[in-house]
Short mmCIF file of C-alpha atoms in Angstrom, two decimals:
data_model
loop_
_atom_site.label_atom_id
_atom_site.label_comp_id
_atom_site.label_asym_id
_atom_site.label_seq_id
_atom_site.Cartn_x
_atom_site.Cartn_y
_atom_site.Cartn_z
CA GLU P 1 16.23 11.93 -5.04
CA VAL P 2 14.69 9.27 -2.72
CA GLN P 3 15.09 5.78 -3.50
CA LEU P 4 14.08 2.37 -1.99
CA VAL P 5 15.22 -0.50 -3.46
CA GLU P 6 13.52 -4.14 -2.83
CA THR P 7 15.93 -7.11 -3.17
CA GLY P 8 15.96 -10.80 -2.24
CA GLY P 9 12.81 -12.12 -4.36
CA SER P 10 12.44 -15.38 -5.73
CA LEU P 11 10.97 -18.79 -6.34
CA VAL P 12 10.71 -20.69 -3.04
CA GLN P 13 9.03 -23.84 -2.13
CA PRO P 14 6.02 -23.93 0.26
CA GLY P 15 7.37 -23.96 3.84
CA LYS P 16 10.53 -22.33 3.00
CA SER P 17 12.17 -19.05 4.32
CA LEU P 18 13.29 -15.90 2.75
CA LYS P 19 14.33 -12.75 3.54
CA LEU P 20 13.51 -9.32 1.93
CA THR P 21 15.65 -6.04 1.90
CA CYS P 22 14.94 -2.76 1.40
CA ALA P 23 17.68 -0.17 0.84
CA THR P 24 16.54 3.47 1.03
CA SER P 25 18.49 6.83 0.35
CA GLY P 26 17.69 10.29 0.13
CA PHE P 27 15.74 10.95 3.00
CA THR P 28 16.29 10.66 6.95
CA PHE P 29 15.60 6.95 7.36
CA SER P 30 16.09 6.64 11.22
CA ASN P 31 12.92 8.72 11.79
CA ALA P 32 10.89 7.28 9.15
CA TRP P 33 8.21 4.43 9.98
CA MET P 34 8.25 2.03 7.31
CA HIS P 35 5.95 -0.75 5.97
CA TRP P 36 5.79 -3.69 3.72
CA VAL P 37 2.69 -4.14 1.54
CA ARG P 38 2.19 -6.83 -1.03
CA GLN P 39 0.25 -7.21 -4.22
CA SER P 40 -1.29 -10.47 -5.19
CA PRO P 41 -1.26 -11.59 -8.93
CA GLU P 42 -4.81 -10.79 -8.69
CA LYS P 43 -3.68 -7.21 -7.98
CA GLN P 44 -5.25 -7.01 -4.42
CA LEU P 45 -3.15 -4.85 -2.26
CA GLU P 46 -2.70 -6.07 1.53
CA TRP P 47 -0.56 -4.34 3.94
CA VAL P 48 1.78 -6.96 5.53
CA ALA P 49 3.98 -5.19 8.75
CA GLN P 50 5.02 -1.97 9.83
CA ILE P 51 7.91 -0.86 12.05
CA LYS P 52 8.34 2.41 13.84
CA ALA P 53 11.39 4.40 14.60
CA LYS P 54 13.86 4.31 17.34
CA SER P 55 11.94 6.92 19.16
CA ASN P 56 8.89 4.65 19.33
CA ASN P 57 11.15 1.67 20.47
CA TYR P 58 10.95 0.32 17.30
CA ALA P 59 7.38 -1.10 17.71
CA THR P 60 6.36 -3.59 14.99
CA TYR P 61 2.77 -4.44 13.79
CA TYR P 62 1.60 -7.10 11.53
CA ALA P 63 -1.50 -8.46 9.34
CA GLU P 64 -3.06 -11.31 10.97
CA SER P 65 -2.44 -13.46 7.89
CA VAL P 66 1.48 -13.02 8.23
CA LYS P 67 1.38 -12.77 12.20
CA GLY P 68 3.67 -15.33 13.58
CA ARG P 69 5.42 -16.24 10.41
CA PHE P 70 6.88 -12.76 9.08
CA THR P 71 9.49 -10.44 11.06
CA ILE P 72 10.11 -6.79 9.91
CA SER P 73 12.93 -5.38 11.19
CA ARG P 74 15.38 -2.34 10.08
CA ASP P 75 18.99 -1.30 10.40
CA ASP P 76 19.46 2.51 10.89
CA SER P 77 23.15 2.37 9.92
CA LYS P 78 22.27 0.84 6.79
CA SER P 79 19.18 2.77 6.05
CA SER P 80 17.28 -0.71 5.51
CA VAL P 81 14.32 -2.37 6.32
CA TYR P 82 13.83 -6.16 6.27
CA LEU P 83 11.10 -8.52 5.88
CA GLN P 84 11.87 -12.28 7.13
CA MET P 85 9.29 -14.77 5.46
CA ASN P 86 9.19 -18.24 7.46
CA SER P 87 6.78 -20.96 6.71
CA LEU P 88 5.76 -19.65 3.51
CA LYS P 89 2.66 -20.50 1.55
CA GLU P 90 1.36 -20.45 -2.00
CA GLU P 91 -0.81 -17.51 -0.92
CA ASP P 92 2.09 -15.39 -0.05
CA THR P 93 2.63 -15.11 -3.85
CA ALA P 94 2.91 -11.62 -4.43
CA ILE P 95 4.98 -8.50 -5.51
CA TYR P 96 6.33 -7.22 -2.40
CA TYR P 97 6.85 -3.34 -1.96
CA CYS P 98 8.49 -1.44 0.63
CA THR P 99 7.01 2.07 1.45
CA SER P 100 7.67 4.85 3.93
CA GLY P 101 5.45 5.68 6.80
CA SER P 102 3.16 7.87 4.82
CA TYR P 103 3.29 6.07 2.03
CA ASP P 104 4.68 8.84 -0.03
CA TYR P 105 7.85 6.92 -1.00
CA TRP P 106 7.78 3.41 -2.53
CA GLY P 107 10.22 1.02 -4.18
CA GLN P 108 9.48 -0.90 -7.59
CA GLY P 109 8.61 -4.12 -5.57
CA VAL P 110 10.13 -7.62 -5.61
CA MET P 111 8.30 -10.74 -6.80
CA VAL P 112 7.93 -13.73 -4.18
CA THR P 113 6.66 -16.65 -5.90
CA VAL P 114 5.86 -19.74 -3.48
CA SER P 115 5.38 -23.01 -5.33
CA SER P 116 6.28 -26.36 -5.50
CA ASP Q 1 -10.66 -6.49 11.28
CA ILE Q 2 -12.07 -3.76 9.30
CA ARG Q 3 -13.42 -4.58 5.80
CA MET Q 4 -13.32 -2.00 3.04
CA THR Q 5 -16.14 -2.47 0.22
CA GLN Q 6 -14.94 -0.37 -2.85
CA THR Q 7 -17.24 0.29 -5.78
CA PRO Q 8 -17.47 0.13 -8.60
CA ALA Q 9 -14.86 -2.61 -9.68
CA SER Q 10 -14.42 -0.85 -12.81
CA LEU Q 11 -15.94 1.92 -15.07
CA SER Q 12 -15.44 3.73 -18.12
CA ALA Q 13 -15.81 7.44 -18.84
CA SER Q 14 -14.85 9.84 -21.41
CA LEU Q 15 -12.54 12.44 -21.74
CA GLY Q 16 -13.64 15.70 -19.71
CA GLU Q 17 -16.43 13.93 -17.79
CA SER Q 18 -16.29 13.54 -13.95
CA VAL Q 19 -16.35 10.09 -11.90
CA THR Q 20 -16.74 8.87 -8.35
CA ILE Q 21 -15.34 5.86 -6.72
CA THR Q 22 -16.55 5.08 -3.23
CA CYS Q 23 -15.72 3.17 -0.01
CA ARG Q 24 -17.60 1.86 2.90
CA ALA Q 25 -15.89 0.86 6.08
CA SER Q 26 -17.31 -2.07 8.07
CA GLN Q 27 -16.90 0.35 11.31
CA ASP Q 28 -16.34 3.73 11.90
CA ILE Q 29 -12.62 4.76 11.07
CA GLY Q 30 -13.39 8.61 11.40
CA LYS Q 31 -11.14 10.40 8.56
CA SER Q 32 -8.17 7.50 8.68
CA LEU Q 33 -9.04 6.87 4.97
CA LEU Q 34 -6.21 7.04 2.03
CA TRP Q 35 -6.72 6.84 -1.63
CA PHE Q 36 -3.82 5.76 -3.97
CA GLN Q 37 -3.55 5.41 -7.76
CA GLN Q 38 -1.50 2.71 -9.28
CA LYS Q 39 -0.71 2.76 -13.02
CA THR Q 40 0.40 -0.67 -14.90
CA GLY Q 41 3.74 -1.81 -13.91
CA LYS Q 42 3.94 0.68 -11.29
CA PRO Q 43 3.83 1.03 -7.51
CA PRO Q 44 1.07 2.85 -5.74
CA LYS Q 45 0.76 6.50 -5.49
CA ILE Q 46 -0.92 8.29 -2.83
CA LEU Q 47 -3.57 10.87 -3.68
CA ILE Q 48 -5.10 11.73 -0.65
CA TYR Q 49 -4.54 11.56 3.05
CA THR Q 50 -7.14 11.85 6.28
CA ALA Q 51 -10.14 11.13 3.56
CA SER Q 52 -9.87 14.81 1.79
CA ASN Q 53 -6.43 16.13 2.27
CA LEU Q 54 -4.90 16.18 -1.37
CA VAL Q 55 -1.11 15.28 -1.45
CA SER Q 56 1.17 17.97 -2.39
CA GLY Q 57 1.81 17.80 -6.19
CA ILE Q 58 -1.20 16.16 -7.14
CA SER Q 59 -3.97 17.68 -9.57
CA PRO Q 60 -6.87 19.59 -7.42
CA ARG Q 61 -9.00 17.47 -10.13
CA PHE Q 62 -8.62 14.70 -7.40
CA SER Q 63 -10.95 15.15 -4.53
CA GLY Q 64 -11.86 13.18 -1.52
CA SER Q 65 -14.66 13.36 0.82
CA GLY Q 66 -16.48 11.64 3.62
CA SER Q 67 -15.99 10.29 7.42
CA GLY Q 68 -17.05 7.54 9.45
CA THR Q 69 -18.00 4.68 7.00
CA GLN Q 70 -18.53 6.22 3.77
CA PHE Q 71 -16.06 7.91 1.64
CA SER Q 72 -15.31 8.84 -2.13
CA LEU Q 73 -12.90 9.90 -4.72
CA LYS Q 74 -14.16 12.06 -7.38
CA ILE Q 75 -11.73 13.00 -10.33
CA SER Q 76 -12.85 15.53 -12.50
CA SER Q 77 -12.34 16.61 -15.80
CA LEU Q 78 -11.23 13.01 -16.87
CA LYS Q 79 -7.50 12.97 -19.03
CA PRO Q 80 -6.01 10.13 -20.61
CA GLU Q 81 -3.17 9.87 -17.76
CA ASP Q 82 -6.00 9.14 -15.25
CA THR Q 83 -6.59 5.47 -16.71
CA ALA Q 84 -5.34 3.53 -13.57
CA ASN Q 85 -6.51 1.41 -10.63
CA TYR Q 86 -7.55 3.20 -7.74
CA TYR Q 87 -7.42 1.99 -4.12
CA CYS Q 88 -8.81 3.21 -0.75
CA CYS Q 89 -7.05 2.05 2.30
CA GLN Q 90 -8.16 2.49 5.90
CA GLY Q 91 -5.65 3.43 8.60
CA TYR Q 92 -7.76 3.49 11.62
CA SER Q 93 -6.81 0.18 13.08
CA LEU Q 94 -3.77 -1.12 11.08
CA TYR Q 95 -4.39 -0.91 7.30
CA THR Q 96 -6.91 -2.72 4.93
CA PHE Q 97 -7.11 -1.91 1.27
CA GLY Q 98 -10.11 -1.74 -0.80
CA ALA Q 99 -10.39 -4.46 -3.99
CA GLY Q 100 -9.61 -1.56 -6.34
CA THR Q 101 -11.66 0.19 -9.00
CA LYS Q 102 -10.04 -0.12 -12.61
CA LEU Q 103 -10.76 3.21 -14.64
CA GLU Q 104 -10.73 3.20 -18.09
CA LEU Q 105 -11.27 6.10 -20.80
CA LYS Q 106 -13.77 5.57 -23.55
#
């Protein structure tokens, strides 16, 4: 059974940092491209970042709204993908989902609230 | 950035009816278009990829069409379980989601 479990969400003040983890199992993670997608309280979905596999040199891509502040990374030995979020803004408040490269597997999401 | 304009924002239809949701891209995206269904409290679920290819296990009542800048998702013979939000997403240049369509059954 495929599982993706996100952790690390919390309430954080603007300007602070947070790191999300997505632990996966049940599929060949090392070959998979992975994404982070977020959903605002208004239900708008926004693609955040993508990381490709080792065969693609772990190439990364970011939405303009997070470029320079967020970093996606992965640890194939732990079948996990991460999202380091720095200089958080109130507009980063959302449910953050990790999902596989073809969007066929999703985690249940983790809530990040940025507020003073 | 590519913008996706999805219409309508909401619609209500009766059991057994068919509905169509449309998405317009701000530039030619070929067939790089995905459709998702999201039920309350759940993550999105992919229905269709490359504009018209049905994901394995998805009911054939769902169908997608279009290319270039105009796309549509048709849901036939509506059932209660089709109540959900539906989103299009372009994958031509990074990814951009439409604003979503809320489908309710009368």
